[in-house]
Structure formats: structure tokens, C-alpha cells
PDB file of C-alpha atoms in Angstrom:
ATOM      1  CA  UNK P 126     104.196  54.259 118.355  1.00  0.00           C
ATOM      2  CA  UNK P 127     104.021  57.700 120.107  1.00  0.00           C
ATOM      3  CA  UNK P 128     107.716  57.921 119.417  1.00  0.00           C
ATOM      4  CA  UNK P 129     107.388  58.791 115.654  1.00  0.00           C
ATOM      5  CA  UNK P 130     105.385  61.493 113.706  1.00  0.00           C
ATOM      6  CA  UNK P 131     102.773  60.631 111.009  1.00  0.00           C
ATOM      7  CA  UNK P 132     104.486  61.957 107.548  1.00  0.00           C
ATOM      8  CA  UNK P 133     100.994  64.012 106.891  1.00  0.00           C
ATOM      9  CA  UNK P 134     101.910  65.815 110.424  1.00  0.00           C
ATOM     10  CA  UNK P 135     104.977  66.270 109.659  1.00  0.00           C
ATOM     11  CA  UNK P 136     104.195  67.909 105.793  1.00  0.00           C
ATOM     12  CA  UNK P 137     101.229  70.058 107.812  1.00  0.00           C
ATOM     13  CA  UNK P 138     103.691  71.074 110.971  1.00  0.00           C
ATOM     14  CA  UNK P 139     107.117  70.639 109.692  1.00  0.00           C
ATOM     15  CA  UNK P 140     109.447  71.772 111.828  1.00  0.00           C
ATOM     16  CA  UNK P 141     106.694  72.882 114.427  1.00  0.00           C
ATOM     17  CA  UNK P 142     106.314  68.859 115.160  1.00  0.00           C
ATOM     18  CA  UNK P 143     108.766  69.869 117.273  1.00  0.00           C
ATOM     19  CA  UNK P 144     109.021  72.735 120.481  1.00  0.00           C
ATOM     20  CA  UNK P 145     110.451  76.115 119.451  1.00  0.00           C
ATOM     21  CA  UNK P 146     112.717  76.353 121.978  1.00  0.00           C
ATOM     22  CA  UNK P 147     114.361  72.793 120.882  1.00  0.00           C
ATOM     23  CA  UNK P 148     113.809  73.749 117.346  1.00  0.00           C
ATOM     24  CA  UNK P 149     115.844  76.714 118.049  1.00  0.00           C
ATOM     25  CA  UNK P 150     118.755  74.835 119.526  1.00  0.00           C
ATOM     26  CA  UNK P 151     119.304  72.920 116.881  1.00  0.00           C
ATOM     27  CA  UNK P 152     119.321  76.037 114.539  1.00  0.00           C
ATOM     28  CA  UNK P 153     121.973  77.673 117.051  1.00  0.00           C
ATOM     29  CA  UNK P 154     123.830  74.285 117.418  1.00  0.00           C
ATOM     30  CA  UNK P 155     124.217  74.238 113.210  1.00  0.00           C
ATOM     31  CA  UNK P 156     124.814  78.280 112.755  1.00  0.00           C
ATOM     32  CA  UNK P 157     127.559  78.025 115.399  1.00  0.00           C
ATOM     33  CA  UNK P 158     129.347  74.925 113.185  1.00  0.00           C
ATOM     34  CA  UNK P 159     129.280  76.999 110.407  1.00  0.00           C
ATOM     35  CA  UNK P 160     130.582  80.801 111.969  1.00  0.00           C
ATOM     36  CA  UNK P 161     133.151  78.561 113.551  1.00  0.00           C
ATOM     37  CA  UNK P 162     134.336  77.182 110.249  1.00  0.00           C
ATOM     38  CA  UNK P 163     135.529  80.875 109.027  1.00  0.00           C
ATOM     39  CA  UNK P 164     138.805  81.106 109.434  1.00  0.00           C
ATOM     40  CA  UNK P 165     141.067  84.304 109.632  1.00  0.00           C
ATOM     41  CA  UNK P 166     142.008  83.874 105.372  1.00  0.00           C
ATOM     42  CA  UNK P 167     138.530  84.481 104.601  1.00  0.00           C
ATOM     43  CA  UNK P 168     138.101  87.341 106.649  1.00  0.00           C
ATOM     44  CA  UNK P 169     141.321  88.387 104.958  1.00  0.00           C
ATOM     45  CA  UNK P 170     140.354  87.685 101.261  1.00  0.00           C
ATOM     46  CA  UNK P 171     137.168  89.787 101.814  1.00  0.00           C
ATOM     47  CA  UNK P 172     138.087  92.586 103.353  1.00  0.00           C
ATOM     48  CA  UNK P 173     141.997  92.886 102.291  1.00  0.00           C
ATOM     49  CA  UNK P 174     142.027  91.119  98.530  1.00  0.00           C
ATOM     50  CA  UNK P 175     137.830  92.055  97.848  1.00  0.00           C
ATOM     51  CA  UNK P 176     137.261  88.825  96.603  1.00  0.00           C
ATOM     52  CA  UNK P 177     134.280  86.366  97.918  1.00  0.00           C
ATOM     53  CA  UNK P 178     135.447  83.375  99.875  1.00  0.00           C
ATOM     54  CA  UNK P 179     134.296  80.386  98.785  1.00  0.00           C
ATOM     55  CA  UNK P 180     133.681  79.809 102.556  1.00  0.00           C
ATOM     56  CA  UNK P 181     131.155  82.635 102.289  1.00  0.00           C
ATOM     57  CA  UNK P 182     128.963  80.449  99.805  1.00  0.00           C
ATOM     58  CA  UNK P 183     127.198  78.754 102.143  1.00  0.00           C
ATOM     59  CA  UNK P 184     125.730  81.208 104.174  1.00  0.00           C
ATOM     60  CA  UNK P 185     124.289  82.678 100.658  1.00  0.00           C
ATOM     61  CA  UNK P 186     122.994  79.582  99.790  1.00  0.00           C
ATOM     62  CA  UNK P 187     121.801  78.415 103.487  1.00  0.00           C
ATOM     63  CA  UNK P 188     120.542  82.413 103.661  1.00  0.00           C
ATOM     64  CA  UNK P 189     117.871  81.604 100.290  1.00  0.00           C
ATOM     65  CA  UNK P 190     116.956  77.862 101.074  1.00  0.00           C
ATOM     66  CA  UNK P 191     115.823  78.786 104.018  1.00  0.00           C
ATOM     67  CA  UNK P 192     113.885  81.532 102.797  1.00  0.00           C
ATOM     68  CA  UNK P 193     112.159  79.710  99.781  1.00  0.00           C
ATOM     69  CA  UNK P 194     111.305  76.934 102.712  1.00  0.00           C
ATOM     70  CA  UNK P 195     109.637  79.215 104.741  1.00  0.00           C
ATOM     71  CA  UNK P 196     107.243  80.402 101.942  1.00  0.00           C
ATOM     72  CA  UNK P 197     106.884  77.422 100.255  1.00  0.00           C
ATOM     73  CA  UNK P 198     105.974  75.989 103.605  1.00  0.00           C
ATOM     74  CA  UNK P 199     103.025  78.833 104.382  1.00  0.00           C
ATOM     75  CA  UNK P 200     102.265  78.772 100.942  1.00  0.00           C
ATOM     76  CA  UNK P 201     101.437  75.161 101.296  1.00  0.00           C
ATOM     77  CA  UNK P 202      97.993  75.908 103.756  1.00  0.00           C
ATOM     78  CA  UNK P 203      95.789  76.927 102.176  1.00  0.00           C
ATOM     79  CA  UNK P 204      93.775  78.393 104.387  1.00  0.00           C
ATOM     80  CA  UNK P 205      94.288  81.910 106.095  1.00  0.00           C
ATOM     81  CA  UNK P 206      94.046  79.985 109.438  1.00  0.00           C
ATOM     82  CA  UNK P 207      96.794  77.403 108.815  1.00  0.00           C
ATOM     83  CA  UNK P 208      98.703  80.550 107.461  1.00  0.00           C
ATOM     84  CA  UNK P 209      97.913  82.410 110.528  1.00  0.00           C
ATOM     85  CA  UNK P 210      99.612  79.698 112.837  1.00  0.00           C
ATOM     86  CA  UNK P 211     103.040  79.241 111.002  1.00  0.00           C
ATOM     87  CA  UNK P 212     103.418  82.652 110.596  1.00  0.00           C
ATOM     88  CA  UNK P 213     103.032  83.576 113.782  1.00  0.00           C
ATOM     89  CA  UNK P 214     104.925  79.988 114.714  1.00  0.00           C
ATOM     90  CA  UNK P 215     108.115  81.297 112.340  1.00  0.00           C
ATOM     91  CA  UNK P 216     107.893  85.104 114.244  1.00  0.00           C
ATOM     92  CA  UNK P 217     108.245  83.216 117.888  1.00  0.00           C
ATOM     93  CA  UNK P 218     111.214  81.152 116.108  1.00  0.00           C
ATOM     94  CA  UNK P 219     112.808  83.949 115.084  1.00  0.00           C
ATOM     95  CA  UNK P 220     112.236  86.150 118.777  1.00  0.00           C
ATOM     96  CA  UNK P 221     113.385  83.007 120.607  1.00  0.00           C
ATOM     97  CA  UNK P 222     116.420  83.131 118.002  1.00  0.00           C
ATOM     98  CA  UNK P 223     117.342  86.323 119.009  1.00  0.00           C
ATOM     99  CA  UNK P 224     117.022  85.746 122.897  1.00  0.00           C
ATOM    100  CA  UNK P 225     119.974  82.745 122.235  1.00  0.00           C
ATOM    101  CA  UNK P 226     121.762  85.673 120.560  1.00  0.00           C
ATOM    102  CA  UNK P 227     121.410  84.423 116.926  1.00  0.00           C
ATOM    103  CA  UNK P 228     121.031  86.960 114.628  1.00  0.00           C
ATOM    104  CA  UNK P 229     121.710  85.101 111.626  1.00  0.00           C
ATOM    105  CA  UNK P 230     118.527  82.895 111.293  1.00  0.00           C
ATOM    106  CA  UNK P 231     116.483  85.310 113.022  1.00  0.00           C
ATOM    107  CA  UNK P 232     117.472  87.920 110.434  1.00  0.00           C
ATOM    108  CA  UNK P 233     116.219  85.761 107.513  1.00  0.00           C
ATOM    109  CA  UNK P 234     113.107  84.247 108.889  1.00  0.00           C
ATOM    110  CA  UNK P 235     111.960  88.282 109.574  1.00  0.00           C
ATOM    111  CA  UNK P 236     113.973  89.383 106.334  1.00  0.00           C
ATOM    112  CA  UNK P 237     111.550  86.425 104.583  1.00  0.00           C
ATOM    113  CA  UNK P 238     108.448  88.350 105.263  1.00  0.00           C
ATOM    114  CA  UNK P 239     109.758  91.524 104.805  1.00  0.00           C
ATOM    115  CA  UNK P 240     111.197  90.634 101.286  1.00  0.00           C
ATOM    116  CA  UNK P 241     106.918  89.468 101.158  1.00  0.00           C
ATOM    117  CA  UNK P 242     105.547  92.414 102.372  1.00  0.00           C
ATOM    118  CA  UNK P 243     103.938  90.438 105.189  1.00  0.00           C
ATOM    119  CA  UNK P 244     102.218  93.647 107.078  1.00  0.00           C
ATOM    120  CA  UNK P 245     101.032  94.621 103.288  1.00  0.00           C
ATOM    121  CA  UNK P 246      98.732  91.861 103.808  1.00  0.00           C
ATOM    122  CA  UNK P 247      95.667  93.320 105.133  1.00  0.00           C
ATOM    123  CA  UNK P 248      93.750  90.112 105.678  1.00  0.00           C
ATOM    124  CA  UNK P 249      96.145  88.088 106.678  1.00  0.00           C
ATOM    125  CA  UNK P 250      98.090  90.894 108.968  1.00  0.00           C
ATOM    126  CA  UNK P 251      94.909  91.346 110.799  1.00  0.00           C
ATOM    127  CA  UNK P 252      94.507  87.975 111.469  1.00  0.00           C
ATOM    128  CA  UNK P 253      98.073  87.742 113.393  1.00  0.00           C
ATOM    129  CA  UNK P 254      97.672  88.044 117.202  1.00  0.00           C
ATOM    130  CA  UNK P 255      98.829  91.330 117.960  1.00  0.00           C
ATOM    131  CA  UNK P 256     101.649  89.876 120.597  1.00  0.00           C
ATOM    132  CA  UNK P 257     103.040  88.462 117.265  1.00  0.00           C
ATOM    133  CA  UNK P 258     102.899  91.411 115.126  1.00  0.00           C
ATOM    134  CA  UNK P 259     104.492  93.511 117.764  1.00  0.00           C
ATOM    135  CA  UNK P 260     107.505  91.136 117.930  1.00  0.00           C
ATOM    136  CA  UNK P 261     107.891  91.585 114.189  1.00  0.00           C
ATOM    137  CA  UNK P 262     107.601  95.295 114.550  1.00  0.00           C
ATOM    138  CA  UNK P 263     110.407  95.045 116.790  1.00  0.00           C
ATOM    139  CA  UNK P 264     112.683  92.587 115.197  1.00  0.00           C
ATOM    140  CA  UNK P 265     112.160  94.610 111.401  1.00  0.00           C
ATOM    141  CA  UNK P 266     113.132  97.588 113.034  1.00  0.00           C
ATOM    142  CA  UNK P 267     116.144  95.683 114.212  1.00  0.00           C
ATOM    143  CA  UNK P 268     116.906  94.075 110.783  1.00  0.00           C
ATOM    144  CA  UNK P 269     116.392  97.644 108.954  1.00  0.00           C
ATOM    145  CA  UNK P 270     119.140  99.426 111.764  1.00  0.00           C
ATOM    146  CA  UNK P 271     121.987  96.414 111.586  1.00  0.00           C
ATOM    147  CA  UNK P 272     121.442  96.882 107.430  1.00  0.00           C
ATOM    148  CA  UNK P 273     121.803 100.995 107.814  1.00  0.00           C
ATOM    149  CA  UNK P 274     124.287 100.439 110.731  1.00  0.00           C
ATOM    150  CA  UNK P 275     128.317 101.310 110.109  1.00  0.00           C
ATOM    151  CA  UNK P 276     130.160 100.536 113.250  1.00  0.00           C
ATOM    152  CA  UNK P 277     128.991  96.913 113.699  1.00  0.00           C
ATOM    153  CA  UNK P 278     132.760  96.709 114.587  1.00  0.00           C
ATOM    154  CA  UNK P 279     132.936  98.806 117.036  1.00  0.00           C
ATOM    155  CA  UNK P 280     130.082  97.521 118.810  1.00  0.00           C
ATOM    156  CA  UNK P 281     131.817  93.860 119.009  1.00  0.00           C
ATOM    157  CA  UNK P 282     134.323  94.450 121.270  1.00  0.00           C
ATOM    158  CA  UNK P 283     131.193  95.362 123.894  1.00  0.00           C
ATOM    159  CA  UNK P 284     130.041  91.732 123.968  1.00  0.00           C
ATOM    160  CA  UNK P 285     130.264  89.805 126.543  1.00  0.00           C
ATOM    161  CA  UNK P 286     133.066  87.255 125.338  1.00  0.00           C
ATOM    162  CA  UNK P 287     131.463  84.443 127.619  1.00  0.00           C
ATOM    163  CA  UNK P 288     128.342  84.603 125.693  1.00  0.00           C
ATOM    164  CA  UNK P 289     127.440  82.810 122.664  1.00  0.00           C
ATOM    165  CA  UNK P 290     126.873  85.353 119.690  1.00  0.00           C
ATOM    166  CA  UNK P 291     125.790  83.975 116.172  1.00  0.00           C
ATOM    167  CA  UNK P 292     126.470  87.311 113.869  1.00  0.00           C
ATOM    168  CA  UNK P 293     125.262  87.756 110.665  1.00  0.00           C
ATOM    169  CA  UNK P 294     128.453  87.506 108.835  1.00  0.00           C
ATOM    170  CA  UNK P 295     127.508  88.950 105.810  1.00  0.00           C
ATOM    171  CA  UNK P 296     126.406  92.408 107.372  1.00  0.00           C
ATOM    172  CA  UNK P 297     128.888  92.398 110.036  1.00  0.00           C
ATOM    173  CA  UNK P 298     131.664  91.900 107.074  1.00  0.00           C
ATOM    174  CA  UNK P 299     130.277  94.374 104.472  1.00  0.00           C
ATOM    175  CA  UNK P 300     129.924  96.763 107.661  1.00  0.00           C
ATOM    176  CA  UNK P 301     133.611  96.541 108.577  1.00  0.00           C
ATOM    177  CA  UNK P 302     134.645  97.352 104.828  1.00  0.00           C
ATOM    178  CA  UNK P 303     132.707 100.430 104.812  1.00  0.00           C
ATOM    179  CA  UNK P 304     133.999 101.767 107.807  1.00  0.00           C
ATOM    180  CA  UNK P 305     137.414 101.161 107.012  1.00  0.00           C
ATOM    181  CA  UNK P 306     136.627 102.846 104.014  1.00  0.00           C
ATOM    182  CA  UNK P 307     135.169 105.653 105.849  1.00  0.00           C
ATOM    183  CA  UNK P 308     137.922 106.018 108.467  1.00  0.00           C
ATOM    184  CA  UNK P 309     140.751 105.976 105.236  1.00  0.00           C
ATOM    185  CA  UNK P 310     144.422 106.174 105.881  1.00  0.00           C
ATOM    186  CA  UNK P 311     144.198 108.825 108.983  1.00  0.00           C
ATOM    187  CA  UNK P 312     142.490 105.847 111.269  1.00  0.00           C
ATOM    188  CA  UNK P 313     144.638 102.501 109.596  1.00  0.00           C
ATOM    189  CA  UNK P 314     146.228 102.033 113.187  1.00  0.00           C
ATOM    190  CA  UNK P 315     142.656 101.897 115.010  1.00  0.00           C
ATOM    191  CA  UNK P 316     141.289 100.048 112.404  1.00  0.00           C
ATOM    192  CA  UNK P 317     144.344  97.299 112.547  1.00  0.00           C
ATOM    193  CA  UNK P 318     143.781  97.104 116.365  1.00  0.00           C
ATOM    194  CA  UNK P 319     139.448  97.271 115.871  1.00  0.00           C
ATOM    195  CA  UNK P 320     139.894  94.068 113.087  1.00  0.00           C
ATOM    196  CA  UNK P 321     142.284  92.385 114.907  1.00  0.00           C
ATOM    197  CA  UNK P 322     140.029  92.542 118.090  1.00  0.00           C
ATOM    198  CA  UNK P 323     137.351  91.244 116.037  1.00  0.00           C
ATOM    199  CA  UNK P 324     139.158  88.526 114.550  1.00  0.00           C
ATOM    200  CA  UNK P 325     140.150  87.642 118.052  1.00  0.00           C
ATOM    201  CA  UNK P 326     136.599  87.685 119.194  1.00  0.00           C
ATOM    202  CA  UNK P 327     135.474  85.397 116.592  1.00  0.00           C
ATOM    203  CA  UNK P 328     138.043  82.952 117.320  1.00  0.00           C
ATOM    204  CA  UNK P 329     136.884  83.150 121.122  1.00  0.00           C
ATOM    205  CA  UNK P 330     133.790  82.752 119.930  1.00  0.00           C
ATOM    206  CA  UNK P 331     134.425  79.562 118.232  1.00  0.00           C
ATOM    207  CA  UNK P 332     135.933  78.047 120.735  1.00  0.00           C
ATOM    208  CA  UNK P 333     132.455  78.420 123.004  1.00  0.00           C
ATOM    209  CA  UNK P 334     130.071  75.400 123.136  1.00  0.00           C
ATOM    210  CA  UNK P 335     126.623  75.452 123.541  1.00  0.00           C
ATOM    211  CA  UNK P 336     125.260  73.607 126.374  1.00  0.00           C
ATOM    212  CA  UNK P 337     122.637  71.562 124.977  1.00  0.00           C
ATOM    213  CA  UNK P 338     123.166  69.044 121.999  1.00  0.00           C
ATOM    214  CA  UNK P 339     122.624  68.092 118.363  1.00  0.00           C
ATOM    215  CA  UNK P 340     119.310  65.265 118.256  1.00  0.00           C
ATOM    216  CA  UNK P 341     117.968  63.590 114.980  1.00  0.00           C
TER     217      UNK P 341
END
């Protein structure tokens, strides 16, 4: 029946079964759940008490599973072909990630091969299209400046409220510490008015939908 997928495609293909786009989606669709779970407490337990949320957990643990998929997954071909192909599949995932404004899966899919040293990989790099390499390019550079970055709170309050933005609350968090840190007692009124905009935004945020749904 054309409706289901052979187990052996779905162990060779995984996720790729599926169209990137859609496969995206559903990644937005389940990153959105979980931003939306924070609550203002955590926020304040973080930044105010410097103690990790519990809540914070599972973006740690989501974060490394998905990480040890992705190269357990390529590690599974064995060929440099195969390899080619889901690499290149998992760089289009990750661009098409960051066109829904999700920076929090597409920063660990492109973190994944950076943690590899993916463009180390002579062979292999050469093999990659060069459309594909040059979207890495890009989206490292873009990983490496929101890591080095220190006003990712500042630059929040220039989104565009009606559009759906999947942060990567780890960096955006340990971003807004150190520039509170940096700002120090002289700037505690801006920075009261900065969090409390960003709190605000978050909650906005939330309370967006996506306009496609969760499938099986």
C-alpha cells in the first residue's frame, strides 16, 4: 500500500521519507510547544537566582539527542555517496529552518557538523554540491556571531511581533546575563524595561500559532 513506507526505507531515509519543507513544520510545530512552555519563573530563576530551571533540561537534552541522531544517522551509510545526500539533505533542513525563523534546530543541525569538523573533511567536503556548502558557510558564520553576540536583547524588541520566532533559548538567556552584567548598576532601569520587553515578547510569542498542523 503506497500509503506506508518500507522499514528498510525508512532506516536508509529516515526522516527524508518525508519533504523538507513538511519535515520542517513539524520541527517548528514541536520547538514552538516547548519555547511556549517557559514561563516568566524560569526566566527569573536563571537570570535573577543563577540557578538552572528544571524547565531548561529539555532543551539540553533535546539539544544532544538530536545531535547524536544526526551522526549516528550519516554514520550509518557507508558509503561517501549516501553520506553525501544526508548531509547535504540535513544543511537544506537546517536553511529551510531558518527561513520559518527557527533558530533553535537550525543551530544544532549546523552546530552538529561544526562540533565534526565537517569542512575538515577533504573527501567528503568536496563531494558536497557547492550550493550546499555555501549555505553552511553562511549559516556557521551565523551560529559563530549569535555565540560571540552580547545584545541578543536588544535586538528582540526589533522583531516583528506578528511573526513566529523560535530563539535559541539557551544563547539568548546566557546573552541577557552578560549584558546585564556588562551594563551593572548605572543601566538597572534600561535593563528592567529591556527584560521586561523581552519577557513580554515571549509571551506574545507564545500565544502565536503556526498555520499548518501536527501529522503522525
Amino acid at each position: 500500500n503506497s500509503k506506508y513506507i518500507s522499514f528498510t526505507k525508512l532506516i536508509k531515509e529516515g526522516p527524508f521519507c518525508f519533504e523538507i519543507d513538511e519535515v520542517a513544520r513539524q520541527i517548528c510545530l514541536i520547538d514552538h510547544e516547548e519555547l511556549s512552555s517557559l514561563n516568566y519563573s524560569d526566566f527569573n530563576q536563571f537570570i535573577v537566582k543563577k540557578e538552572t530551571p528544571k524547565s531548561f533540561d529539555k532543551f539540553f537534552i533535546r539539544e544532544k539527542q538530536l545531535q547524536c541522531y544526526i551522526l549516528i544517522f550519516i554514520t550509518m551509510h557507508n558509503n561517501l555517496e549516501n553520506k553525501k545526500i544526508m548531509i547535504q539533505n540535513f544543511i537544506s533542513l537546517a536553511n529551510t529552518l531558518k527561513l520559518f525563523n527557527n533558530q533553535q534546530t537550525c543551530n544544532t543541525i549546523i552546530s552538529t557538523f561544526y562540533i565534526v569538523g565537517i569542512t575538515k573533511k577533504k573527501l567528503l567536503w568536496k563531494l558536497i554540491e557547492k550550493k550546499y556548502r555555501d549555505i553552511y558557510s553562511t549559516l556557521e558564520k551565523e551560529l559563530n556571531d549569535i555565540e560571540l553576540n552580547e545584545n541578543a536583547m536588544f535586538r528582540e524588541k526589533k522583531d516583528d511581533p506578528m511573526v513566529m520566532h523560535i530563539k535559541h533559548v539557551i544563547s539568548l538567556v546566557n546573552n541577557i546575563v552578560i549584558q546585564m552584567k556588562g551594563m551593572g548598576t548605572h543601566g538597572i532601569e534600561e535593563i528592567c524595561e529591556e527584560y521586561k520587553s523581552f519577557l513580554m515578547q515571549m509571551d506574545e510569542n507564545a500565544k502565536n500559532k503556526y498555520s499548518f498542523f501536527k501529522m503522525n
